[in-house]
Short mmCIF file of C-alpha atoms in Angstrom, two decimals:
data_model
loop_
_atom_site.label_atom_id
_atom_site.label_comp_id
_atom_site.label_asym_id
_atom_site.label_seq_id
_atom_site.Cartn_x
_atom_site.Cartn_y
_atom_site.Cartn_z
CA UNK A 1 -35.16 48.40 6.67
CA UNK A 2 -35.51 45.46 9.17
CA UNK A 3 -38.17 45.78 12.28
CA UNK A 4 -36.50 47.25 14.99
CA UNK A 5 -36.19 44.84 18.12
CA UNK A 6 -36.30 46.14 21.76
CA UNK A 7 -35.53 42.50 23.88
CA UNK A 8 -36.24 42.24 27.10
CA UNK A 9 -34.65 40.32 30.35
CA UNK A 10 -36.46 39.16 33.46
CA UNK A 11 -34.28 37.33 36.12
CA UNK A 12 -35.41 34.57 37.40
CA UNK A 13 -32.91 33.92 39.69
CA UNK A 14 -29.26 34.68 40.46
CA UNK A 15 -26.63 32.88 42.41
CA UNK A 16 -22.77 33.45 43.07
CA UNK A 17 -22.51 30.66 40.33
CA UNK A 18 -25.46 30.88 38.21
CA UNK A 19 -28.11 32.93 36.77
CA UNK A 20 -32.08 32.25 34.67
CA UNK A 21 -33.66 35.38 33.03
CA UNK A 22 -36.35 35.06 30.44
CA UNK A 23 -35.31 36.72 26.92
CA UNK A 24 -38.28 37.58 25.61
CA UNK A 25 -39.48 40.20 22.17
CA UNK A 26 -36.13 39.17 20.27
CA UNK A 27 -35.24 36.27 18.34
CA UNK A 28 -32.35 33.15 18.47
CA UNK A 29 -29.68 34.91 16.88
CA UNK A 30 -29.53 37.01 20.13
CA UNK A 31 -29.64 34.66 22.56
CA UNK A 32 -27.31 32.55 20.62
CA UNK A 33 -25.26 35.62 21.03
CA UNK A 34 -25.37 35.99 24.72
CA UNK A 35 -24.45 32.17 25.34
CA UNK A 36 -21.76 32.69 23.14
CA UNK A 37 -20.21 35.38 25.36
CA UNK A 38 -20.71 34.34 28.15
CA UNK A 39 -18.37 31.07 26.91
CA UNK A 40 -15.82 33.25 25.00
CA UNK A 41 -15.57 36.25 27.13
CA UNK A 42 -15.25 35.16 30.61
CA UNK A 43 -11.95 34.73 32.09
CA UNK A 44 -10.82 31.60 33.46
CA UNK A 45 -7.06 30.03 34.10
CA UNK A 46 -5.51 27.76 32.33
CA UNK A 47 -1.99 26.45 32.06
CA UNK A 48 -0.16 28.57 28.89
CA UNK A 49 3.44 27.89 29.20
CA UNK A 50 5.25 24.36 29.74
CA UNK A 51 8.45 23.54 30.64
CA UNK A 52 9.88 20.15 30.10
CA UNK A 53 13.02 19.15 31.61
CA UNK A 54 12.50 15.07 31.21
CA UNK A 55 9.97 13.03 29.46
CA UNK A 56 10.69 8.96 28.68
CA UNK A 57 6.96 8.34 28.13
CA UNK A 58 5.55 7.59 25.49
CA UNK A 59 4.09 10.56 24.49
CA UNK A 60 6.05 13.69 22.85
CA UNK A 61 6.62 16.87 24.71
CA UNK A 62 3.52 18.39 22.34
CA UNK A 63 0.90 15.88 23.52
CA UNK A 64 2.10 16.32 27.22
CA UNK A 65 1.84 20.01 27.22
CA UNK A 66 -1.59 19.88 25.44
CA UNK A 67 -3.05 17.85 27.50
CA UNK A 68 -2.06 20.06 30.34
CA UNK A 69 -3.28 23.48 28.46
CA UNK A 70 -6.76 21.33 28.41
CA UNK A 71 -7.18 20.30 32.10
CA UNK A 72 -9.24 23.16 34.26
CA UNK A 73 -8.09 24.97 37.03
CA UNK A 74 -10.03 25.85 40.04
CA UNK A 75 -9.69 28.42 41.84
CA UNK A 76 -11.26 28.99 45.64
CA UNK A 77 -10.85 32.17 47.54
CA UNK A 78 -9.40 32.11 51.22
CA UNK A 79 -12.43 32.69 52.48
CA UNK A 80 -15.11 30.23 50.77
CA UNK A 81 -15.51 26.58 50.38
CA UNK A 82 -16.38 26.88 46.31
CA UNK A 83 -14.74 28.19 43.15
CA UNK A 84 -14.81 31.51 42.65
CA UNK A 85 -14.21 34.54 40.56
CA UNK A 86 -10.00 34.57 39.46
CA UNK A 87 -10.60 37.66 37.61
CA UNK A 88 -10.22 40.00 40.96
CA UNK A 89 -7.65 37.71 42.19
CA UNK A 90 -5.19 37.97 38.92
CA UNK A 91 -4.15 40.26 36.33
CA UNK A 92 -3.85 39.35 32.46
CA UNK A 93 -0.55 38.51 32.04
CA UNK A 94 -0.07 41.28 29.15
CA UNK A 95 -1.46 44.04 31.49
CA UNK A 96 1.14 42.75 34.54
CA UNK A 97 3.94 45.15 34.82
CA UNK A 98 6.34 42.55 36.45
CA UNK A 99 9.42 41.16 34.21
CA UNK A 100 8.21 37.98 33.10
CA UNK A 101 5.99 36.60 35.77
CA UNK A 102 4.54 37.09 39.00
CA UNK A 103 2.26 35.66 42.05
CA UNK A 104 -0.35 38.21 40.83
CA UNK A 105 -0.56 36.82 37.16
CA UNK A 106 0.59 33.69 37.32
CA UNK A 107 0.32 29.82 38.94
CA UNK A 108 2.96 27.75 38.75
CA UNK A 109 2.31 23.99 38.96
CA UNK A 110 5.04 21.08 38.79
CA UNK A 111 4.49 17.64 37.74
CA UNK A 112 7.50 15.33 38.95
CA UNK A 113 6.80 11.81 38.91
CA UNK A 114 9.17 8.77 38.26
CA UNK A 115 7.38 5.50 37.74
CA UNK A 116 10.27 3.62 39.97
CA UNK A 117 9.24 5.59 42.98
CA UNK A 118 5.44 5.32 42.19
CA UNK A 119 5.42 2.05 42.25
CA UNK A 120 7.18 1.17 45.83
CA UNK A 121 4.04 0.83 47.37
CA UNK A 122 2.31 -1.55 45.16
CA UNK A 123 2.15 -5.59 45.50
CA UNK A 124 5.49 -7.43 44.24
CA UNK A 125 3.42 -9.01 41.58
CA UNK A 126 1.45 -5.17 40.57
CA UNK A 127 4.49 -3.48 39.84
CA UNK A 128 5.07 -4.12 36.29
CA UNK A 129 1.66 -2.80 35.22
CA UNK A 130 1.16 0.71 33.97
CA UNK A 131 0.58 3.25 36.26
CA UNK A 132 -1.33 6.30 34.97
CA UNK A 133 -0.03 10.00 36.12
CA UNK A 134 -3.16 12.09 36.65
CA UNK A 135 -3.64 15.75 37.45
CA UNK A 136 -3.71 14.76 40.87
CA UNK A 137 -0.20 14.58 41.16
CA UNK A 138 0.31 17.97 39.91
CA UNK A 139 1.78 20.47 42.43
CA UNK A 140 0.67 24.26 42.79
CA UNK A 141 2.36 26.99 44.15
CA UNK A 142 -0.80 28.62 45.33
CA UNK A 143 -3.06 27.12 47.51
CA UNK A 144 -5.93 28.82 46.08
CA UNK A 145 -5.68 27.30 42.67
CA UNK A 146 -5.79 23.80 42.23
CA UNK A 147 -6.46 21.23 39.43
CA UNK A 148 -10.52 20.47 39.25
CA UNK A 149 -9.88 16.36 39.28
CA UNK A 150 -13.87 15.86 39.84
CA UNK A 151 -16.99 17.84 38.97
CA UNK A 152 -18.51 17.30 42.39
CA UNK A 153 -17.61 14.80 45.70
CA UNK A 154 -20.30 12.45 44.12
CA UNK A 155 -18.36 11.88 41.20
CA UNK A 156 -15.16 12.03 42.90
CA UNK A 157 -17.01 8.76 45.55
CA UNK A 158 -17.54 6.93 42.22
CA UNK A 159 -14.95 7.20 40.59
CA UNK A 160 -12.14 4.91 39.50
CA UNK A 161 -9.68 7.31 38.39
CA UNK A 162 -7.10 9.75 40.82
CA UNK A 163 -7.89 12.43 38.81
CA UNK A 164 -7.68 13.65 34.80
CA UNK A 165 -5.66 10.77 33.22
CA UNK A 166 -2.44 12.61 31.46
CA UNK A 167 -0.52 9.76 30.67
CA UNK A 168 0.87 6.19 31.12
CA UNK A 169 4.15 5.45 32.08
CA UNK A 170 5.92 1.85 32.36
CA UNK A 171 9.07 0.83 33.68
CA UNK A 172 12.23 2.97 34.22
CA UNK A 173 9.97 6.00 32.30
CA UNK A 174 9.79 9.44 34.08
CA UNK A 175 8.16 12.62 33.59
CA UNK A 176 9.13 15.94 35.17
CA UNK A 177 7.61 18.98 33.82
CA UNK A 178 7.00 22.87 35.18
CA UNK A 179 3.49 24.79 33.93
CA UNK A 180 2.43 28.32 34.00
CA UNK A 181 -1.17 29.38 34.62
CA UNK A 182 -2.35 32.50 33.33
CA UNK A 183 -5.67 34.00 33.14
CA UNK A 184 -7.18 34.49 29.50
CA UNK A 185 -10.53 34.34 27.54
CA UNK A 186 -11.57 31.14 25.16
CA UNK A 187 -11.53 33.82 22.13
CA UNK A 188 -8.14 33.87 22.49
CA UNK A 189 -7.94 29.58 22.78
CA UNK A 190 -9.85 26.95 23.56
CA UNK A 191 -8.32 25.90 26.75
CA UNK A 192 -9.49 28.92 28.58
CA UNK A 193 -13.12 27.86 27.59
CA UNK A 194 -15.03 27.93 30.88
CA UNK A 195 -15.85 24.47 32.23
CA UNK A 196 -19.76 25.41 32.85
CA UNK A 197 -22.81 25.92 30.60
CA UNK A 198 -24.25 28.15 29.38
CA UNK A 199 -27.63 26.83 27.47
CA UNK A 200 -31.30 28.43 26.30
CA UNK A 201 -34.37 26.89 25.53
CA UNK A 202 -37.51 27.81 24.32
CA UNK A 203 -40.08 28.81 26.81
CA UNK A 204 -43.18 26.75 25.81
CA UNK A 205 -46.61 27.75 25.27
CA UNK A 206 -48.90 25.46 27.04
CA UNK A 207 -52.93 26.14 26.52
CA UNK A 208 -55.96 23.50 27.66
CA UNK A 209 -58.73 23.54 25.34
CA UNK A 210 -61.29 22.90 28.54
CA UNK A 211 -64.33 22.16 25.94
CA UNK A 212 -62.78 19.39 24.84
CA UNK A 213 -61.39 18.03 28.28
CA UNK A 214 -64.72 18.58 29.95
CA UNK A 215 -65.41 15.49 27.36
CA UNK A 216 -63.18 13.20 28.85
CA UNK A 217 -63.42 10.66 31.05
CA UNK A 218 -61.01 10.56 34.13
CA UNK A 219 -59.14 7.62 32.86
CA UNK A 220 -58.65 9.70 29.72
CA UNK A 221 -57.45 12.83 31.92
CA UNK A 222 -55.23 10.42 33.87
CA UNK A 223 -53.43 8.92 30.27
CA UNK A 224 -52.73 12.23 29.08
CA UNK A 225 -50.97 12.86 32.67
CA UNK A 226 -48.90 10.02 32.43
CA UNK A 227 -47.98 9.74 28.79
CA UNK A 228 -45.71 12.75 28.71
CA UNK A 229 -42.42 12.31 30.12
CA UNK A 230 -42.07 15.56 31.45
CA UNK A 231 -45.15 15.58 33.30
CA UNK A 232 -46.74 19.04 31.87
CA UNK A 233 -50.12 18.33 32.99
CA UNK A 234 -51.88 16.92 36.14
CA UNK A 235 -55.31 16.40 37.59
CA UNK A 236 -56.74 19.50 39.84
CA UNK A 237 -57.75 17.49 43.53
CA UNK A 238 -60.84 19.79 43.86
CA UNK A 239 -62.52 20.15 40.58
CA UNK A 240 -61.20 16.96 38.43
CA UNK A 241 -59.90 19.06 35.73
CA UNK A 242 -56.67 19.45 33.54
CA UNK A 243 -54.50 22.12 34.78
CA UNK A 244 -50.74 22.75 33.90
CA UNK A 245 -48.57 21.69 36.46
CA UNK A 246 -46.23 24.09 38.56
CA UNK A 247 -42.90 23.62 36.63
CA UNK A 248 -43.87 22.95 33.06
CA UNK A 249 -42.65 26.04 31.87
CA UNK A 250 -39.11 24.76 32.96
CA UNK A 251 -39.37 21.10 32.25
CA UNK A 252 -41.27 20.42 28.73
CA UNK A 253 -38.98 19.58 26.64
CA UNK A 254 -40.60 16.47 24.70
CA UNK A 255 -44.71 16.51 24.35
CA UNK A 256 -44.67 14.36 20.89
CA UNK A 257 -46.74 11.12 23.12
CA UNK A 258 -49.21 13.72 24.23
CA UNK A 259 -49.82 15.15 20.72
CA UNK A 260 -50.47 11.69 19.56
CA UNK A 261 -52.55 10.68 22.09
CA UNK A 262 -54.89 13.70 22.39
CA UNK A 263 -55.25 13.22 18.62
CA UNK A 264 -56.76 9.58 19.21
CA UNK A 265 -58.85 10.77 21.68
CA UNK A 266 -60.72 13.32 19.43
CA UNK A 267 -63.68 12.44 18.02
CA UNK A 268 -63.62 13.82 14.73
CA UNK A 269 -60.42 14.27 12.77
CA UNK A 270 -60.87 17.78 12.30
CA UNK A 271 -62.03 18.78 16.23
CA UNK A 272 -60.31 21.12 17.63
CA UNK A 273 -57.28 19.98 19.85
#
């Protein structure tokens, strides 16, 4: 009979839109389990049902509507300035009791764009070139939902693009299309897989053999400071020694320079590290 585990959570911190705890007295396969709900089991919206009515691009009707199925939705209560939660704001479409759909479980978005009209406001000599539709130009019937063109302003300030590139349309082409949010879990499909992470790491353990430092010269202290990239160590002001910096617990990551240089620094191969 396998050990019997008993894991334990401390929380770090927690946020409207995030959340550290330490899992701790378990092992990977159970915090690969809790990332893995929290991506497959939390509801998000996503567009489910598309209705062509004209498409001369150059894509099929199946491309078009998967690429809309794939581009997140944001939604941002009356009341706040960031995305919130949709699951108090809609019902799962299957547990709606309205005919087919309604405001409460449903978005509708339309996407009507001819690339005659488009290109009107371009120079003579620009308006044969391509012009991309993006979800930018998609329409929603609720103002609290919206297309999320841009992680965050800074990438929106940098970048080149109106939004998530759908497709491109040339000459005399036009593309008018109706979509249906819904609200649904990434268990059920992919495109309701929430556009966040959700990660774990191993917490380190981090111990100063102060023997062996007490050896050192401060030049030596000050090269094992600077040769790891995440900075895990630094040099105490008052007493000169080696102490673990502040944050190391959060940042080390990569300590393979350090190992090989406190190896060079020992004086006997088989000295303690």
């Amino acid at each position: 009979m396998p050990n019997q585990r008993f894991p334990k959570i401390e929380i770090l911190s927690i946020q409207q839109h995030e959340i550290k705890f330490i899992l701790s007295e378990t092992d990977t396969s159970v915090a690969n389990t809790l990332r893995r709900i929290m991506i497959a089991e939390v509801p998000t919206l996503a567009i489910d049902l598309v209705e062509i009515a004209e498409n001369s691009t150059v894509l099929n009707d199946e491309y078009i509507a998967h690429r809309l199925g794939l581009i997140p939705l944001r939604y941002v209560a009356p009341d706040a300035v960031r995305g919130g939660d949709c699951h108090g704001a809609f019902l799962p479409h299957r547990e709606c009791v309205c005919y087919e759909r309604c405001p409460r479980c449903s978005v509708e978005f339309v996407l009507d764009v001819s690339f005659d009209e488009k290109v009107m406001d371009r120079p003579e000599n620009e308006r044969d070139l391509p012009f991309t539709v993006t979800s930018n130009d998609m329409v929603s019937n609720n103002p609290c939902v919206a297309p999320a063109h841009f992680l965050n302003p800074e990438e929106q300030d940098t970048s080149h693009d109106a939004g998530i590139s759908i497709v491109k349309m040339g000459p005399g082409q036009t593309l008018k299309v109706k979509g249906v949010a819904r609200m649904g879990i990434s268990k059920e499909h992919a495109k309701w897989c929430p556009v966040a992470v959700a990660t774990y790491r191993f917490q380190p353990i981090i111990t100063i053999n102060e023997d062996a430092c007490a050896t050192l010269t401060q030049d030596q202290k000050q090269q094992l400071v600077d040769v790891c990239p995440d900075r895990i160590l630094e040099i105490d002001e008052v007493s000169g020694k080696l102490v673990v910096s502040e944050y190391a617990w959060e940042t080390a990551t990569y300590t393979e320079d350090l190992r090989v240089l406190q190896e060079t620094m020992k004086k006997k191969e088989e000295d303690d590290d």
